[in-house]
């Protein structure tokens, strides 16, 4: 098993490049199953979750190949040949590794009119229900039965029929899954309280490029007019907004006052207004210029309390990273997660490093250290965003921080230690026995 070892105190400066979005690449891969031909996706990140999902697609009979683009500086591409889909199943041993495999329900229903998909498990911070996914499919006319932990779904003989579906709460996954089934249904589907995250919008743009009739992407009401079939396409994935936000916070923590970190390949609009205005309120200077974001180090970080919410609200996937930033603020800050009420497994680990965090219901109260250093030590990753928050803490901690079980981090950050080393950080990977 691997861990990352970070020696704190080095300045973070120079450049960091943002890779392709993980949470967009996965639905794009599912969408490729709807096109009966060869789809090419560009800017797909080289991540464990992408490899896992490629294996899920291969089970159906699709061919998936990775084509490293011409030079090391351009992202990788993926070629998905969905000409022949003859096995409509997503098995437990793959779905258990990655919850987004549940998108196979909508993709196989949309392409083949049937699916047998393992229910995803929970995750480190609690149950992750799929009731909205199943209700949406049933609204389209799908017959759903449960069989030994599998969802068995069957469309009527004449195919699915468009419906009016309301999501409560707003759900990225349920919106994506139901869109995958609705684009080839008979008639019109209206999704109310649909997710407006950039992941959903870019995914919807790919479906439109394949011939789907979709209106209202990025708003709370998405209307889909079913079409007979979708065509394979060539499509480019968007940059990873959570990676961008993570690097902006890293710069606030570890870029020396007056020095600048340049983040390239970014799309800051995808962070949403709430994050950008909160970042501005901390007093850390930053500049947005096309696909480049520059952040300048500063002596004082003002405490800024945040509440996560669906886009354009503050992303829940950045709340752990924000908490680390607030440990260095001059004052007390409150971080409330309204999307997942128990996503705080990183807090005990941060407190072992000397942070002053206290969880009360679904809010963490952070007593800023007024610039005093955290202490490096052994810490344990529990999930993807918790693990990267521990790396951020290690950047500024005194001594060495050993972030264990870094397989969590490898799911969502491509070559993080390589990128950070290139920007001045003393970080390396080591094998260890648990
Ligand atoms: C996606 O998960 C992301 N994952 C998550 O990122 C992200 O945290 C989440 O959206 C919220 O933005 C991927 O895109 C692969 P939801 P998803 O359905 O779709 C409740 C990361 O770190 N809900 O929008 O599973 C749910 O419990 C990951 O990259 C139901 O009640 O999230 C939650 O409270 C972690 N019933 C809320 O909706 C359902 O059927 C939002 O969840 C579905 C969801």
Short mmCIF file of N, CA and C in Angstrom, two decimals, residues 297-393:
data_model
loop_
_atom_site.label_atom_id
_atom_site.label_comp_id
_atom_site.label_asym_id
_atom_site.label_seq_id
_atom_site.Cartn_x
_atom_site.Cartn_y
_atom_site.Cartn_z
N UNK A 297 0.47 34.85 -2.67
CA UNK A 297 0.54 34.59 -1.24
C UNK A 297 0.33 35.87 -0.44
N UNK A 298 -0.15 35.72 0.79
CA UNK A 298 -0.41 36.89 1.63
C UNK A 298 -0.12 36.53 3.09
N UNK A 299 0.11 37.56 3.90
CA UNK A 299 0.41 37.30 5.32
C UNK A 299 -0.82 36.91 6.13
N UNK A 300 -1.97 37.49 5.75
CA UNK A 300 -3.16 37.31 6.58
C UNK A 300 -4.30 36.67 5.78
N UNK A 301 -4.85 35.59 6.31
CA UNK A 301 -6.06 34.98 5.73
C UNK A 301 -7.21 35.31 6.66
N UNK A 302 -8.21 36.00 6.15
CA UNK A 302 -9.38 36.32 6.99
C UNK A 302 -10.28 35.08 7.14
N UNK A 303 -10.85 34.86 8.31
CA UNK A 303 -11.78 33.72 8.45
C UNK A 303 -13.06 33.96 7.67
N UNK A 304 -13.46 32.96 6.86
CA UNK A 304 -14.71 33.09 6.07
C UNK A 304 -15.52 31.82 6.27
N UNK A 305 -16.70 31.97 6.84
CA UNK A 305 -17.57 30.80 7.06
C UNK A 305 -18.32 30.47 5.78
N UNK A 306 -18.52 29.18 5.54
CA UNK A 306 -19.23 28.77 4.31
C UNK A 306 -20.26 27.70 4.62
N UNK A 307 -21.26 27.60 3.74
CA UNK A 307 -22.26 26.52 3.78
C UNK A 307 -22.27 25.89 2.39
N UNK A 308 -22.09 24.58 2.30
CA UNK A 308 -22.10 23.97 0.97
C UNK A 308 -23.55 23.91 0.45
N UNK A 309 -23.67 23.86 -0.87
CA UNK A 309 -25.00 23.78 -1.50
C UNK A 309 -24.80 23.34 -2.94
N UNK A 310 -25.86 22.84 -3.57
CA UNK A 310 -25.77 22.49 -4.99
C UNK A 310 -25.34 23.71 -5.81
N UNK A 311 -24.68 23.47 -6.95
CA UNK A 311 -24.20 24.55 -7.82
C UNK A 311 -25.32 25.54 -8.13
N UNK A 312 -25.01 26.85 -8.12
CA UNK A 312 -23.71 27.52 -7.98
C UNK A 312 -23.31 27.77 -6.54
N UNK A 313 -23.82 26.97 -5.60
CA UNK A 313 -23.41 27.11 -4.21
C UNK A 313 -22.01 26.58 -3.99
N UNK A 314 -21.52 26.67 -2.77
CA UNK A 314 -20.15 26.24 -2.45
C UNK A 314 -20.05 24.73 -2.58
N UNK A 315 -19.11 24.19 -3.38
CA UNK A 315 -19.09 22.74 -3.63
C UNK A 315 -18.76 21.93 -2.37
N UNK A 316 -19.54 20.91 -2.08
CA UNK A 316 -19.23 20.05 -0.93
C UNK A 316 -17.87 19.38 -1.11
N UNK A 317 -17.43 19.19 -2.35
CA UNK A 317 -16.14 18.53 -2.61
C UNK A 317 -14.96 19.42 -2.29
N UNK A 318 -15.23 20.68 -1.87
CA UNK A 318 -14.13 21.57 -1.46
C UNK A 318 -14.22 21.96 0.02
N UNK A 319 -15.16 21.36 0.77
CA UNK A 319 -15.33 21.81 2.16
C UNK A 319 -14.18 21.35 3.05
N UNK A 320 -13.63 20.14 2.77
CA UNK A 320 -12.50 19.67 3.60
C UNK A 320 -11.27 20.54 3.35
N UNK A 321 -11.04 20.87 2.08
CA UNK A 321 -9.88 21.69 1.73
C UNK A 321 -10.01 23.09 2.35
N UNK A 322 -11.26 23.63 2.33
CA UNK A 322 -11.51 24.96 2.89
C UNK A 322 -11.24 24.96 4.40
N UNK A 323 -11.60 23.87 5.04
CA UNK A 323 -11.38 23.75 6.49
C UNK A 323 -9.89 23.90 6.81
N UNK A 324 -9.02 23.26 6.00
CA UNK A 324 -7.57 23.37 6.24
C UNK A 324 -7.14 24.83 6.09
N UNK A 325 -7.67 25.49 5.08
CA UNK A 325 -7.32 26.90 4.88
C UNK A 325 -7.72 27.74 6.10
N UNK A 326 -8.88 27.42 6.68
CA UNK A 326 -9.38 28.19 7.83
C UNK A 326 -8.57 27.91 9.10
N UNK A 327 -7.80 26.81 9.13
CA UNK A 327 -6.94 26.59 10.32
C UNK A 327 -5.85 27.64 10.38
N UNK A 328 -5.60 28.29 9.25
CA UNK A 328 -4.54 29.32 9.20
C UNK A 328 -5.12 30.73 9.20
N UNK A 329 -6.46 30.80 9.38
CA UNK A 329 -7.09 32.13 9.35
C UNK A 329 -6.91 32.83 10.71
N UNK A 330 -7.01 34.15 10.65
CA UNK A 330 -6.89 34.94 11.89
C UNK A 330 -8.28 35.12 12.49
N UNK A 331 -8.76 34.05 13.15
CA UNK A 331 -10.09 34.11 13.75
C UNK A 331 -10.80 32.78 13.60
N UNK A 332 -12.08 32.78 13.97
CA UNK A 332 -12.87 31.54 13.94
C UNK A 332 -13.75 31.50 12.70
N UNK A 333 -13.85 30.29 12.10
CA UNK A 333 -14.72 30.13 10.91
C UNK A 333 -15.62 28.91 11.13
N UNK A 334 -16.76 28.91 10.45
CA UNK A 334 -17.73 27.82 10.53
C UNK A 334 -17.91 27.22 9.14
N UNK A 335 -17.76 25.90 9.02
CA UNK A 335 -17.95 25.21 7.74
C UNK A 335 -19.11 24.24 7.91
N UNK A 336 -20.20 24.50 7.18
CA UNK A 336 -21.39 23.65 7.28
C UNK A 336 -21.62 22.92 5.97
N UNK A 337 -21.81 21.60 6.03
CA UNK A 337 -22.10 20.84 4.82
C UNK A 337 -23.59 20.51 4.82
N UNK A 338 -24.33 21.12 3.91
CA UNK A 338 -25.79 20.86 3.85
C UNK A 338 -26.09 19.74 2.86
N UNK A 339 -25.08 19.31 2.09
CA UNK A 339 -25.30 18.26 1.08
C UNK A 339 -25.12 16.89 1.73
N UNK A 340 -23.97 16.74 2.41
CA UNK A 340 -23.71 15.50 3.18
C UNK A 340 -23.50 15.95 4.63
N UNK A 341 -24.33 15.46 5.53
CA UNK A 341 -24.29 16.02 6.89
C UNK A 341 -23.23 15.35 7.76
N UNK A 342 -22.47 14.40 7.20
CA UNK A 342 -21.48 13.75 8.08
C UNK A 342 -20.15 13.57 7.35
N UNK A 343 -19.80 14.50 6.50
CA UNK A 343 -18.58 14.37 5.68
C UNK A 343 -17.42 15.05 6.41
N UNK A 344 -17.11 14.53 7.61
CA UNK A 344 -16.08 15.18 8.44
C UNK A 344 -15.04 14.20 8.97
N UNK A 345 -14.79 13.10 8.26
CA UNK A 345 -13.86 12.08 8.74
C UNK A 345 -12.42 12.62 8.80
N UNK A 346 -12.15 13.72 8.12
CA UNK A 346 -10.80 14.29 8.11
C UNK A 346 -10.52 15.09 9.39
N UNK A 347 -11.57 15.47 10.11
CA UNK A 347 -11.37 16.38 11.26
C UNK A 347 -10.50 15.75 12.36
N UNK A 348 -10.79 14.51 12.79
CA UNK A 348 -9.90 13.92 13.82
C UNK A 348 -8.44 13.87 13.37
N UNK A 349 -8.20 13.65 12.10
CA UNK A 349 -6.82 13.58 11.60
C UNK A 349 -6.19 14.97 11.62
N UNK A 350 -6.96 15.98 11.24
CA UNK A 350 -6.40 17.35 11.28
C UNK A 350 -6.11 17.75 12.73
N UNK A 351 -6.98 17.35 13.64
CA UNK A 351 -6.75 17.71 15.05
C UNK A 351 -5.51 17.02 15.61
N UNK A 352 -5.19 15.84 15.07
CA UNK A 352 -3.95 15.16 15.49
C UNK A 352 -2.74 15.96 15.05
N UNK A 353 -2.93 16.83 14.06
CA UNK A 353 -1.83 17.68 13.58
C UNK A 353 -1.81 19.01 14.33
N UNK A 354 -2.76 19.15 15.28
CA UNK A 354 -2.76 20.38 16.08
C UNK A 354 -3.81 21.38 15.69
N UNK A 355 -4.68 21.01 14.72
CA UNK A 355 -5.74 21.95 14.33
C UNK A 355 -6.76 22.04 15.46
N UNK A 356 -7.44 23.17 15.54
CA UNK A 356 -8.46 23.35 16.58
C UNK A 356 -9.84 23.30 15.95
N UNK A 357 -10.28 22.05 15.59
CA UNK A 357 -11.58 21.91 14.92
C UNK A 357 -12.53 21.16 15.84
N UNK A 358 -13.80 21.59 15.80
CA UNK A 358 -14.81 20.94 16.64
C UNK A 358 -16.08 20.76 15.82
N UNK A 359 -16.55 19.49 15.71
CA UNK A 359 -17.74 19.22 14.89
C UNK A 359 -18.99 19.29 15.76
N UNK A 360 -19.95 20.08 15.32
CA UNK A 360 -21.23 20.19 16.04
C UNK A 360 -22.35 19.98 15.01
N UNK A 361 -22.96 18.78 15.06
CA UNK A 361 -23.99 18.41 14.08
C UNK A 361 -23.35 18.43 12.69
N UNK A 362 -23.82 19.22 11.71
CA UNK A 362 -23.12 19.17 10.43
C UNK A 362 -22.35 20.47 10.15
N UNK A 363 -21.79 20.98 11.24
CA UNK A 363 -20.92 22.15 11.13
C UNK A 363 -19.61 21.88 11.86
N UNK A 364 -18.50 22.30 11.23
CA UNK A 364 -17.22 22.23 11.95
C UNK A 364 -16.80 23.66 12.28
N UNK A 365 -16.43 23.87 13.57
CA UNK A 365 -15.98 25.18 14.03
C UNK A 365 -14.46 25.14 14.06
N UNK A 366 -13.84 26.05 13.36
CA UNK A 366 -12.38 26.04 13.24
C UNK A 366 -11.80 27.27 13.93
N UNK A 367 -11.04 27.01 15.01
CA UNK A 367 -10.34 28.11 15.69
C UNK A 367 -9.04 28.35 14.93
N UNK A 368 -8.98 29.46 14.20
CA UNK A 368 -7.76 29.73 13.42
C UNK A 368 -6.54 29.75 14.32
N UNK A 369 -5.42 29.27 13.77
CA UNK A 369 -4.18 29.17 14.59
C UNK A 369 -3.41 30.47 14.53
N UNK A 370 -3.99 31.48 13.87
CA UNK A 370 -3.27 32.76 13.72
C UNK A 370 -1.86 32.54 13.20
N UNK A 371 -1.77 31.65 12.17
CA UNK A 371 -0.47 31.48 11.50
C UNK A 371 0.47 30.56 12.24
N UNK A 372 0.06 30.00 13.42
CA UNK A 372 0.96 29.03 14.07
C UNK A 372 0.96 27.74 13.24
N UNK A 373 2.07 27.01 13.31
CA UNK A 373 2.21 25.85 12.41
C UNK A 373 1.45 24.63 12.94
N UNK A 374 0.96 23.84 12.02
CA UNK A 374 0.46 22.50 12.36
C UNK A 374 1.69 21.61 12.54
N UNK A 375 1.49 20.45 13.18
CA UNK A 375 2.61 19.53 13.41
C UNK A 375 2.48 18.33 12.49
N UNK A 376 3.53 18.03 11.72
CA UNK A 376 3.50 16.84 10.86
C UNK A 376 3.44 15.58 11.70
N UNK A 377 2.70 14.56 11.22
CA UNK A 377 2.62 13.26 11.90
C UNK A 377 2.04 12.23 10.94
N UNK A 378 1.76 11.03 11.43
CA UNK A 378 1.09 10.02 10.61
C UNK A 378 -0.41 10.29 10.60
N UNK A 379 -1.01 10.34 9.44
CA UNK A 379 -2.47 10.56 9.34
C UNK A 379 -3.05 9.57 8.34
N UNK A 380 -4.36 9.33 8.48
CA UNK A 380 -5.03 8.29 7.69
C UNK A 380 -6.07 8.90 6.76
N UNK A 381 -5.98 8.57 5.47
CA UNK A 381 -7.03 9.01 4.52
C UNK A 381 -8.26 8.15 4.71
N UNK A 382 -9.43 8.76 4.54
CA UNK A 382 -10.67 7.98 4.65
C UNK A 382 -11.50 8.07 3.37
N UNK A 383 -11.30 9.16 2.61
CA UNK A 383 -12.00 9.29 1.34
C UNK A 383 -11.23 10.29 0.49
N UNK A 384 -11.66 10.45 -0.73
CA UNK A 384 -10.90 11.23 -1.70
C UNK A 384 -10.59 12.65 -1.25
N UNK A 385 -11.59 13.40 -0.85
CA UNK A 385 -11.35 14.81 -0.55
C UNK A 385 -10.74 14.97 0.85
N UNK A 386 -11.02 14.05 1.75
CA UNK A 386 -10.37 14.07 3.06
C UNK A 386 -8.87 13.88 2.87
N UNK A 387 -8.48 12.97 1.96
CA UNK A 387 -7.05 12.67 1.80
C UNK A 387 -6.31 13.88 1.24
N UNK A 388 -6.93 14.60 0.31
CA UNK A 388 -6.22 15.76 -0.25
C UNK A 388 -6.14 16.88 0.78
N UNK A 389 -7.13 16.93 1.70
CA UNK A 389 -7.06 17.98 2.74
C UNK A 389 -5.88 17.69 3.68
N UNK A 390 -5.55 16.43 3.88
CA UNK A 390 -4.40 16.07 4.73
C UNK A 390 -3.09 16.42 4.03
N UNK A 391 -3.06 16.30 2.71
CA UNK A 391 -1.87 16.72 1.95
C UNK A 391 -1.69 18.23 2.08
N UNK A 392 -2.81 18.96 1.96
CA UNK A 392 -2.74 20.43 2.10
C UNK A 392 -2.20 20.81 3.47
N UNK A 393 -2.66 20.10 4.51
CA UNK A 393 -2.17 20.38 5.87
C UNK A 393 -0.67 20.10 5.95
#
